[in-house]
Amino acid sequence: MNKQTIMDLDVKGKKVLVRVDFNVPLDEKQNITNDKRIISALPTINYLLDNRAKIILMSHLDRPKGKVIPKLSLKPVAKRLSELLGKEVKMMPDCIGKEVEQQVKQLKECEIALLENTRFHKEETNNDSEFAKTLANLADIFVNDAFGTVHRAHSSNVGVAQYLPSAIGFLIEKEIKYLNEAIENPERPFTAILGGVKVSDKIDMITNLLEKVDNLLIGGAMMFTFLRAMDYQTGRSKLEEDKIDLAKELLNKAKNNGVNLILPKDVVIADKFDNDADIKEVSVNNIPSEWIGLDIGSGTIAEFQNVIKASKTIVWNGPMGVFEMENFAKGTLSIAKALAEVKAITIIGGGDSASAVEKFGLSEAMTHISTGGGASLAFLEGKELPGISAIQDDKSSR
Ligand code: ADP
Ligand code: MG
């Protein structure tokens, strides 16, 4: 996957169209509640400024489904980006059209324009080629740095690459470097820790990882489907009845591949889905029929910690319990701490897992926290990422 990077191109004085991921969370008053995604785009933007490009940024925001929805405007992003750079960011009235064309034409070196939400046009998510061509006509060079959407084929990341010299930006380069290295060339033992809600969301990832890892630790609600596959009773815990057979197959596959798959031996259970419920810790063969499993137990935490300590590469996707409630956060917190302390490559993929690590204040201690939930999942599933495939190969290497 050797793609041309931004450093391979001469950008001086050129109009560079950059697909970034500015899909930030907004509150009701359109205040940005977390600007991590804007910050992640800064290395590429700063490089283009240093190299005197004319910069045209574009992104989607949320799902306006092809309609202009004023509260999904990128205006708050233009403001925040301008504060971060200490520099004007010209907000465009749209992403295509006469007025945008004219304003973009007048850009000088080191000036920045931000196009309006690409998903205000339904053509965007259809990967419409005319729409892509219109976007491409604004610029001389295309750079994709929106890792969060690389698993989608849309006009603003895939379509547009057909019409311009193209490269990946620093964020995508970094994401590929860490994720690819961990998956394809891991220092061993290589351990994956999986949790979260649904087995069905993560079947392809589990299947792919069973070809790669030495250890697979399973927590979260997902564990109950596996426990049922082993004939345990799981009370009212969240699980997928229709995936129990599949869980059996995955357990078999682990055995055949020599993967050390570890399921929890104890769980924290509650009599209702509530932080103030009655709470007990029981072994997995003792879950009463009316109770709900909401976190991994202390024996499991200790066992997982030991595996983590002995690992050299660890990929984590999915919280171990309902970490949003204090009384069920211990499993997730303990695993996060173990990852923070171990001398190993530690990679976090998945939106909720990343926000758990952030909430615990442990982000800095991880090797890499992937910025794209769905995109990192697609990566761990071993799927092709159209937003990366569309970029020109680097001809200088091999
Ligand atoms: P990610 O976004 O990291 O891929 P998921 O979206 O798959 O993770 O899952 C995150 C959610 O899983 C969290 O909101 C958490 O509350 C929930 N969860 C974890 N364990 C349980 C459990 N035992 N029962 C119900 N929900 C759980
Ligand atoms: Mg999630």
Short mmCIF file of C-alpha atoms and ligand atoms in Angstrom, two decimals:
data_model
loop_
_atom_site.label_atom_id
_atom_site.label_comp_id
_atom_site.label_asym_id
_atom_site.label_seq_id
_atom_site.Cartn_x
_atom_site.Cartn_y
_atom_site.Cartn_z
CA MET A 1 0.00 0.00 0.00
CA ASN A 2 2.58 2.50 -1.09
CA LYS A 3 0.70 5.64 -1.92
CA GLN A 4 1.99 8.97 -3.06
CA THR A 5 2.13 11.28 -0.07
CA ILE A 6 1.81 15.02 0.13
CA MET A 7 5.60 15.29 0.39
CA ASP A 8 5.97 13.75 -3.09
CA LEU A 9 4.21 16.69 -4.73
CA ASP A 10 5.31 20.21 -5.53
CA VAL A 11 2.57 22.30 -3.98
CA LYS A 12 4.05 25.79 -4.13
CA GLY A 13 1.58 28.25 -5.63
CA LYS A 14 -0.77 25.36 -6.51
CA LYS A 15 -4.41 25.14 -5.58
CA VAL A 16 -4.55 22.07 -3.35
CA LEU A 17 -7.94 20.57 -2.62
CA VAL A 18 -7.77 18.66 0.67
CA ARG A 19 -10.46 16.26 1.85
CA VAL A 20 -10.34 16.48 5.63
CA ASP A 21 -12.57 14.93 8.27
CA PHE A 22 -14.22 17.87 10.00
CA ASN A 23 -17.22 15.79 11.03
CA VAL A 24 -17.11 17.18 14.56
CA PRO A 25 -19.73 16.78 17.29
CA LEU A 26 -21.89 19.90 17.78
CA ASP A 27 -24.29 20.80 20.59
CA GLU A 28 -27.76 22.37 19.98
CA LYS A 29 -26.19 25.81 19.66
CA GLN A 30 -23.68 24.55 17.09
CA ASN A 31 -20.77 24.78 19.48
CA ILE A 32 -18.07 22.23 18.74
CA THR A 33 -17.92 19.89 21.74
CA ASN A 34 -14.72 18.11 20.69
CA ASP A 35 -12.22 19.53 18.19
CA LYS A 36 -9.94 16.49 18.03
CA ARG A 37 -10.70 15.96 14.35
CA ILE A 38 -9.77 19.54 13.46
CA ILE A 39 -6.53 19.20 15.40
CA SER A 40 -5.74 15.94 13.61
CA ALA A 41 -5.86 17.78 10.27
CA LEU A 42 -3.40 20.48 11.32
CA PRO A 43 -0.14 18.76 10.30
CA THR A 44 -1.26 18.59 6.67
CA ILE A 45 -2.67 22.13 6.68
CA ASN A 46 0.47 23.53 8.29
CA TYR A 47 2.68 21.71 5.79
CA LEU A 48 0.72 23.28 2.93
CA LEU A 49 1.02 26.70 4.55
CA ASP A 50 4.77 26.26 5.03
CA ASN A 51 5.08 25.26 1.37
CA ARG A 52 3.03 28.18 0.11
CA ALA A 53 0.08 26.33 -1.37
CA LYS A 54 -3.38 27.80 -1.96
CA ILE A 55 -5.48 25.65 0.30
CA ILE A 56 -9.05 24.51 -0.34
CA LEU A 57 -10.46 22.33 2.43
CA MET A 58 -13.57 20.20 2.12
CA SER A 59 -15.46 17.87 4.45
CA HIS A 60 -18.84 16.47 5.23
CA LEU A 61 -20.59 17.08 8.54
CA ASP A 62 -23.09 14.58 9.85
CA ARG A 63 -25.86 13.33 7.54
CA PRO A 64 -27.84 16.11 5.87
CA LYS A 65 -28.82 13.53 3.21
CA GLY A 66 -28.43 15.78 0.19
CA LYS A 67 -30.28 18.79 1.59
CA VAL A 68 -29.01 22.13 2.84
CA ILE A 69 -29.50 21.98 6.59
CA PRO A 70 -28.22 25.25 8.08
CA LYS A 71 -27.42 23.76 11.47
CA LEU A 72 -25.04 21.32 9.75
CA SER A 73 -23.00 24.13 8.21
CA LEU A 74 -19.21 23.97 8.57
CA LYS A 75 -19.12 27.63 9.66
CA PRO A 76 -18.30 26.80 13.32
CA VAL A 77 -15.40 24.71 12.02
CA ALA A 78 -14.05 27.61 9.94
CA LYS A 79 -14.10 29.73 13.08
CA ARG A 80 -12.38 27.13 15.26
CA LEU A 81 -9.76 26.33 12.61
CA SER A 82 -9.04 30.00 12.20
CA GLU A 83 -8.46 30.30 15.98
CA LEU A 84 -6.18 27.27 15.96
CA LEU A 85 -4.10 28.59 13.05
CA GLY A 86 -4.21 32.24 14.04
CA LYS A 87 -5.19 32.92 10.47
CA GLU A 88 -8.27 33.72 8.42
CA VAL A 89 -10.20 30.75 7.03
CA LYS A 90 -12.56 31.88 4.27
CA MET A 91 -15.89 30.12 4.59
CA MET A 92 -17.42 29.38 1.17
CA PRO A 93 -21.18 29.59 0.60
CA ASP A 94 -21.26 26.08 -0.93
CA CYS A 95 -18.83 23.46 -2.20
CA ILE A 96 -19.59 24.01 -5.90
CA GLY A 97 -21.04 26.82 -8.03
CA LYS A 98 -20.01 30.11 -9.71
CA GLU A 99 -19.42 32.07 -6.56
CA VAL A 100 -17.20 29.40 -5.02
CA GLU A 101 -15.26 29.09 -8.28
CA GLN A 102 -14.60 32.80 -8.33
CA GLN A 103 -13.50 33.03 -4.72
CA VAL A 104 -11.24 30.02 -5.04
CA LYS A 105 -9.67 31.44 -8.22
CA GLN A 106 -8.67 34.54 -6.26
CA LEU A 107 -6.92 32.63 -3.47
CA LYS A 108 -3.33 33.70 -2.91
CA GLU A 109 -0.48 31.55 -1.63
CA CYS A 110 -0.99 30.54 2.03
CA GLU A 111 -4.65 31.48 1.97
CA ILE A 112 -7.27 29.00 3.10
CA ALA A 113 -10.84 28.43 1.93
CA LEU A 114 -13.24 25.96 3.51
CA LEU A 115 -15.97 24.60 1.25
CA GLU A 116 -19.43 24.07 2.72
CA ASN A 117 -20.64 20.59 3.78
CA THR A 118 -20.23 18.28 0.76
CA ARG A 119 -23.24 16.21 1.87
CA PHE A 120 -25.56 19.17 1.21
CA HIS A 121 -25.49 17.62 -2.29
CA LYS A 122 -26.93 14.14 -2.72
CA GLU A 123 -24.36 13.46 -5.46
CA GLU A 124 -21.60 13.29 -2.85
CA THR A 125 -22.52 9.97 -1.27
CA ASN A 126 -23.49 8.50 -4.67
CA ASN A 127 -19.90 9.10 -5.79
CA ASP A 128 -21.37 10.98 -8.73
CA SER A 129 -18.64 11.60 -11.28
CA GLU A 130 -19.95 14.95 -12.59
CA PHE A 131 -20.05 16.29 -9.06
CA ALA A 132 -16.55 14.94 -8.46
CA LYS A 133 -15.33 16.60 -11.66
CA THR A 134 -16.82 19.94 -10.57
CA LEU A 135 -14.99 19.69 -7.24
CA ALA A 136 -11.76 18.69 -9.00
CA ASN A 137 -12.03 21.70 -11.34
CA LEU A 138 -11.47 23.98 -8.36
CA ALA A 139 -7.90 22.78 -7.90
CA ASP A 140 -4.58 21.54 -9.34
CA ILE A 141 -3.88 18.78 -6.82
CA PHE A 142 -6.00 16.55 -4.59
CA VAL A 143 -4.94 15.39 -1.13
CA ASN A 144 -7.02 12.98 0.91
CA ASP A 145 -6.44 13.28 4.65
CA ALA A 146 -9.88 12.23 5.90
CA PHE A 147 -9.15 8.88 7.51
CA GLY A 148 -12.65 8.79 9.01
CA THR A 149 -14.21 8.25 5.58
CA VAL A 150 -11.63 6.08 3.77
CA HIS A 151 -13.98 3.09 4.00
CA ARG A 152 -16.55 4.98 1.89
CA ALA A 153 -16.41 5.68 -1.85
CA HIS A 154 -17.79 9.19 -2.21
CA SER A 155 -17.22 11.99 -4.73
CA SER A 156 -15.06 14.04 -2.37
CA ASN A 157 -12.57 11.28 -1.62
CA VAL A 158 -12.74 8.68 -4.42
CA GLY A 159 -14.43 10.43 -7.37
CA VAL A 160 -12.28 13.52 -7.26
CA ALA A 161 -9.07 11.47 -7.30
CA GLN A 162 -9.82 10.39 -10.90
CA TYR A 163 -9.33 13.93 -12.18
CA LEU A 164 -6.28 15.30 -10.36
CA PRO A 165 -2.78 14.31 -9.31
CA SER A 166 -3.39 12.84 -5.88
CA ALA A 167 -1.71 12.04 -2.58
CA ILE A 168 -2.51 11.11 0.98
CA GLY A 169 -1.95 13.59 3.82
CA PHE A 170 -0.10 13.10 7.09
CA LEU A 171 -3.06 11.82 9.12
CA ILE A 172 -3.87 8.99 6.71
CA GLU A 173 -0.17 8.23 6.38
CA LYS A 174 0.12 7.87 10.16
CA GLU A 175 -3.04 5.78 10.46
CA ILE A 176 -1.87 3.37 7.76
CA LYS A 177 1.59 3.14 9.28
CA TYR A 178 0.36 2.09 12.71
CA LEU A 179 -2.62 -0.02 11.73
CA ASN A 180 -0.84 -1.77 8.87
CA GLU A 181 2.30 -2.49 10.84
CA ALA A 182 0.30 -3.87 13.76
CA ILE A 183 -1.79 -6.13 11.57
CA GLU A 184 0.67 -7.25 8.92
CA ASN A 185 3.97 -7.24 10.73
CA PRO A 186 3.32 -7.31 14.47
CA GLU A 187 5.95 -7.87 17.06
CA ARG A 188 4.71 -10.96 18.93
CA PRO A 189 2.96 -11.97 21.07
CA PHE A 190 0.17 -10.10 19.27
CA THR A 191 -3.01 -9.69 21.31
CA ALA A 192 -6.41 -8.33 20.30
CA ILE A 193 -8.89 -7.22 22.95
CA LEU A 194 -12.45 -7.02 21.72
CA GLY A 195 -15.57 -5.77 23.42
CA GLY A 196 -18.49 -3.49 22.74
CA VAL A 197 -22.02 -4.45 21.98
CA LYS A 198 -22.61 -6.58 18.97
CA VAL A 199 -20.91 -9.66 17.65
CA SER A 200 -22.73 -9.03 14.37
CA ASP A 201 -20.95 -5.67 13.88
CA LYS A 202 -17.62 -7.30 14.45
CA ILE A 203 -17.77 -10.76 12.88
CA ASP A 204 -15.55 -9.80 9.97
CA MET A 205 -13.02 -8.24 12.30
CA ILE A 206 -12.94 -11.29 14.57
CA THR A 207 -12.61 -13.58 11.55
CA ASN A 208 -9.74 -11.56 10.15
CA LEU A 209 -7.96 -11.21 13.50
CA LEU A 210 -8.19 -14.96 14.12
CA GLU A 211 -5.74 -15.30 11.20
CA LYS A 212 -3.29 -12.87 12.75
CA VAL A 213 -3.23 -12.82 16.54
CA ASP A 214 -1.73 -15.03 19.25
CA ASN A 215 -4.27 -14.06 21.91
CA LEU A 216 -7.85 -12.88 21.63
CA LEU A 217 -9.49 -11.49 24.76
CA ILE A 218 -13.24 -10.98 24.64
CA GLY A 219 -15.25 -8.74 26.96
CA GLY A 220 -18.18 -6.33 26.58
CA ALA A 221 -21.70 -7.45 25.81
CA MET A 222 -20.20 -9.51 22.99
CA MET A 223 -18.93 -12.02 25.54
CA PHE A 224 -22.45 -13.24 26.33
CA THR A 225 -23.08 -14.53 22.83
CA PHE A 226 -19.84 -16.51 23.16
CA LEU A 227 -20.71 -17.71 26.66
CA ARG A 228 -24.04 -18.97 25.33
CA ALA A 229 -22.16 -20.75 22.56
CA MET A 230 -20.43 -22.62 25.39
CA ASP A 231 -23.78 -23.39 27.04
CA TYR A 232 -23.55 -20.96 29.93
CA GLN A 233 -26.72 -19.22 31.14
CA THR A 234 -26.42 -15.45 30.80
CA GLY A 235 -29.61 -14.11 32.42
CA ARG A 236 -30.92 -10.93 30.87
CA SER A 237 -27.50 -9.86 29.56
CA LYS A 238 -27.48 -8.30 26.15
CA LEU A 239 -26.75 -10.86 23.48
CA GLU A 240 -27.59 -11.97 19.97
CA GLU A 241 -29.50 -15.26 19.94
CA ASP A 242 -29.11 -15.57 16.18
CA LYS A 243 -25.33 -15.30 16.38
CA ILE A 244 -24.75 -18.10 18.89
CA ASP A 245 -23.98 -20.64 16.14
CA LEU A 246 -21.61 -18.23 14.55
CA ALA A 247 -19.88 -17.70 17.89
CA LYS A 248 -19.45 -21.50 18.03
CA GLU A 249 -17.80 -21.44 14.62
CA LEU A 250 -15.48 -18.65 15.70
CA LEU A 251 -14.51 -20.59 18.84
CA ASN A 252 -13.69 -23.56 16.62
CA LYS A 253 -11.74 -21.44 14.24
CA ALA A 254 -9.69 -20.06 17.14
CA LYS A 255 -8.92 -23.60 18.23
CA ASN A 256 -7.91 -24.67 14.72
CA ASN A 257 -5.72 -21.62 14.27
CA GLY A 258 -4.02 -22.11 17.62
CA VAL A 259 -5.28 -18.75 18.87
CA ASN A 260 -5.50 -18.45 22.64
CA LEU A 261 -9.07 -17.13 22.90
CA ILE A 262 -9.97 -16.12 26.44
CA LEU A 263 -13.51 -15.45 27.59
CA PRO A 264 -14.27 -13.89 30.98
CA LYS A 265 -14.47 -16.28 33.90
CA ASP A 266 -16.37 -13.81 36.08
CA VAL A 267 -18.70 -10.87 35.52
CA VAL A 268 -20.18 -7.89 37.31
CA ILE A 269 -23.95 -8.28 37.24
CA ALA A 270 -26.82 -5.97 38.19
CA ASP A 271 -30.54 -6.43 38.77
CA LYS A 272 -31.28 -3.59 36.36
CA PHE A 273 -29.55 -1.49 33.71
CA ASP A 274 -28.78 1.33 36.10
CA ASN A 275 -25.74 2.67 37.93
CA ASP A 276 -27.72 2.45 41.19
CA ALA A 277 -28.82 -1.15 40.70
CA ASP A 278 -27.99 -3.96 43.10
CA ILE A 279 -24.58 -5.17 41.98
CA LYS A 280 -22.68 -8.45 42.50
CA GLU A 281 -19.69 -10.19 41.05
CA VAL A 282 -20.22 -13.84 40.09
CA SER A 283 -18.46 -16.52 38.11
CA VAL A 284 -19.84 -17.02 34.61
CA ASN A 285 -21.54 -20.29 35.57
CA ASN A 286 -23.55 -18.48 38.24
CA ILE A 287 -25.47 -15.74 36.48
CA PRO A 288 -29.04 -15.67 37.88
CA SER A 289 -31.79 -15.62 35.27
CA GLU A 290 -33.08 -12.11 36.09
CA TRP A 291 -29.69 -10.39 36.28
CA ILE A 292 -27.70 -8.52 33.63
CA GLY A 293 -23.94 -8.71 33.02
CA LEU A 294 -22.52 -5.21 32.67
CA ASP A 295 -18.75 -5.54 33.16
CA ILE A 296 -15.97 -8.12 33.34
CA GLY A 297 -15.12 -9.36 36.86
CA SER A 298 -11.92 -8.97 38.88
CA GLY A 299 -10.58 -12.47 38.11
CA THR A 300 -10.99 -11.73 34.42
CA ILE A 301 -9.31 -8.34 34.78
CA ALA A 302 -6.30 -10.01 36.42
CA GLU A 303 -6.12 -12.66 33.71
CA PHE A 304 -6.40 -10.11 30.90
CA GLN A 305 -3.74 -7.93 32.56
CA ASN A 306 -1.31 -10.84 32.61
CA VAL A 307 -1.79 -11.49 28.92
CA ILE A 308 -1.38 -7.78 28.19
CA LYS A 309 1.85 -7.62 30.21
CA ALA A 310 3.33 -10.46 28.15
CA SER A 311 2.32 -8.95 24.78
CA LYS A 312 4.38 -6.87 22.37
CA THR A 313 1.58 -5.64 20.12
CA ILE A 314 -1.98 -4.99 21.32
CA VAL A 315 -5.00 -3.87 19.36
CA TRP A 316 -8.09 -2.91 21.34
CA ASN A 317 -11.58 -2.40 19.96
CA GLY A 318 -14.68 -2.15 22.11
CA PRO A 319 -15.16 -1.36 25.83
CA MET A 320 -15.16 -4.22 28.37
CA GLY A 321 -18.37 -3.04 30.05
CA VAL A 322 -20.86 -0.20 30.25
CA PHE A 323 -18.07 2.25 31.08
CA GLU A 324 -20.46 5.21 30.75
CA MET A 325 -21.78 4.23 34.21
CA GLU A 326 -19.25 4.51 36.98
CA ASN A 327 -20.10 1.20 38.62
CA PHE A 328 -19.45 -0.71 35.39
CA ALA A 329 -16.35 1.16 34.22
CA LYS A 330 -13.74 -0.78 36.19
CA GLY A 331 -13.07 -3.43 33.54
CA THR A 332 -12.56 -0.88 30.79
CA LEU A 333 -10.47 1.37 33.04
CA SER A 334 -8.26 -1.50 34.24
CA ILE A 335 -7.59 -2.65 30.69
CA ALA A 336 -6.86 0.93 29.60
CA LYS A 337 -4.39 1.29 32.49
CA ALA A 338 -2.70 -2.00 31.67
CA LEU A 339 -2.26 -0.84 28.06
CA ALA A 340 -0.94 2.51 29.24
CA GLU A 341 1.71 0.79 31.35
CA VAL A 342 2.89 -2.05 29.13
CA LYS A 343 6.00 -1.68 26.98
CA ALA A 344 4.37 -2.64 23.72
CA ILE A 345 2.75 -1.16 20.63
CA THR A 346 -0.78 -0.25 21.75
CA ILE A 347 -3.41 0.65 19.20
CA ILE A 348 -6.96 1.72 19.96
CA GLY A 349 -9.59 1.49 17.24
CA GLY A 350 -13.29 2.22 17.63
CA GLY A 351 -15.12 5.41 18.55
CA ASP A 352 -16.33 4.40 22.02
CA SER A 353 -13.05 2.75 22.99
CA ALA A 354 -11.18 5.90 21.99
CA SER A 355 -13.51 8.09 24.02
CA ALA A 356 -13.18 5.77 27.03
CA VAL A 357 -9.39 6.10 26.89
CA GLU A 358 -9.74 9.84 26.50
CA LYS A 359 -12.17 10.05 29.43
CA PHE A 360 -9.64 8.22 31.63
CA GLY A 361 -6.93 10.68 30.55
CA LEU A 362 -4.75 7.90 29.15
CA SER A 363 -4.64 8.88 25.46
CA GLU A 364 -1.05 10.10 25.58
CA ALA A 365 0.15 6.76 26.94
CA MET A 366 -1.07 4.83 23.89
CA THR A 367 1.03 4.32 20.76
CA HIS A 368 -1.83 5.25 18.49
CA ILE A 369 -5.52 6.04 18.81
CA SER A 370 -7.22 5.73 15.49
CA THR A 371 -9.34 8.74 14.59
CA GLY A 372 -11.80 6.78 12.47
CA GLY A 373 -14.29 4.44 14.13
CA GLY A 374 -15.76 2.78 11.04
CA ALA A 375 -12.57 3.20 9.06
CA SER A 376 -10.37 1.50 11.63
CA LEU A 377 -12.93 -1.29 11.92
CA ALA A 378 -12.78 -1.77 8.12
CA PHE A 379 -9.00 -1.85 8.40
CA LEU A 380 -9.08 -4.50 11.13
CA GLU A 381 -11.54 -6.48 8.99
CA GLY A 382 -8.88 -6.56 6.28
CA LYS A 383 -11.18 -4.78 3.82
CA GLU A 384 -10.08 -2.64 0.95
CA LEU A 385 -10.33 1.07 1.78
CA PRO A 386 -11.57 2.85 -1.36
CA GLY A 387 -10.46 6.28 -0.15
CA ILE A 388 -6.87 5.03 -0.05
CA SER A 389 -6.98 2.80 -3.14
CA ALA A 390 -8.12 5.77 -5.24
CA ILE A 391 -4.88 7.65 -4.55
CA GLN A 392 -1.98 7.37 -7.02
CA ASP A 393 0.71 4.85 -6.18
CA ASP A 394 4.11 6.11 -5.23
CA LYS A 395 6.21 5.34 -8.29
CA SER A 396 9.53 6.13 -6.69
CA SER A 397 9.32 3.18 -4.29
CA ARG A 398 9.63 -0.12 -6.18
P1 ADP B 1 -16.48 0.92 19.66
O1 ADP B 1 -17.20 2.21 19.31
O2 ADP B 1 -15.24 1.18 20.47
O3 ADP B 1 -16.24 0.07 18.46
P2 ADP B 1 -18.94 -0.39 20.36
O4 ADP B 1 -19.72 0.71 19.71
O5 ADP B 1 -18.96 -1.72 19.74
O6 ADP B 1 -17.44 0.08 20.64
O7 ADP B 1 -19.52 -0.62 21.85
C1 ADP B 1 -19.54 0.40 22.82
C2 ADP B 1 -20.66 0.21 23.78
O8 ADP B 1 -20.69 -1.10 24.32
C3 ADP B 1 -20.57 1.13 24.96
O9 ADP B 1 -21.57 2.12 24.84
C4 ADP B 1 -20.83 0.21 26.17
O10 ADP B 1 -21.75 0.76 27.10
C5 ADP B 1 -21.40 -1.02 25.53
N1 ADP B 1 -21.23 -2.22 26.35
C6 ADP B 1 -20.08 -2.78 26.76
N2 ADP B 1 -20.32 -3.83 27.56
C7 ADP B 1 -21.66 -3.97 27.65
C8 ADP B 1 -22.53 -4.87 28.35
N3 ADP B 1 -22.04 -5.86 29.08
N4 ADP B 1 -23.86 -4.70 28.19
C9 ADP B 1 -24.36 -3.70 27.44
N5 ADP B 1 -23.58 -2.82 26.76
C10 ADP B 1 -22.26 -2.94 26.88
MG MG B 2 -19.30 2.59 18.89
#
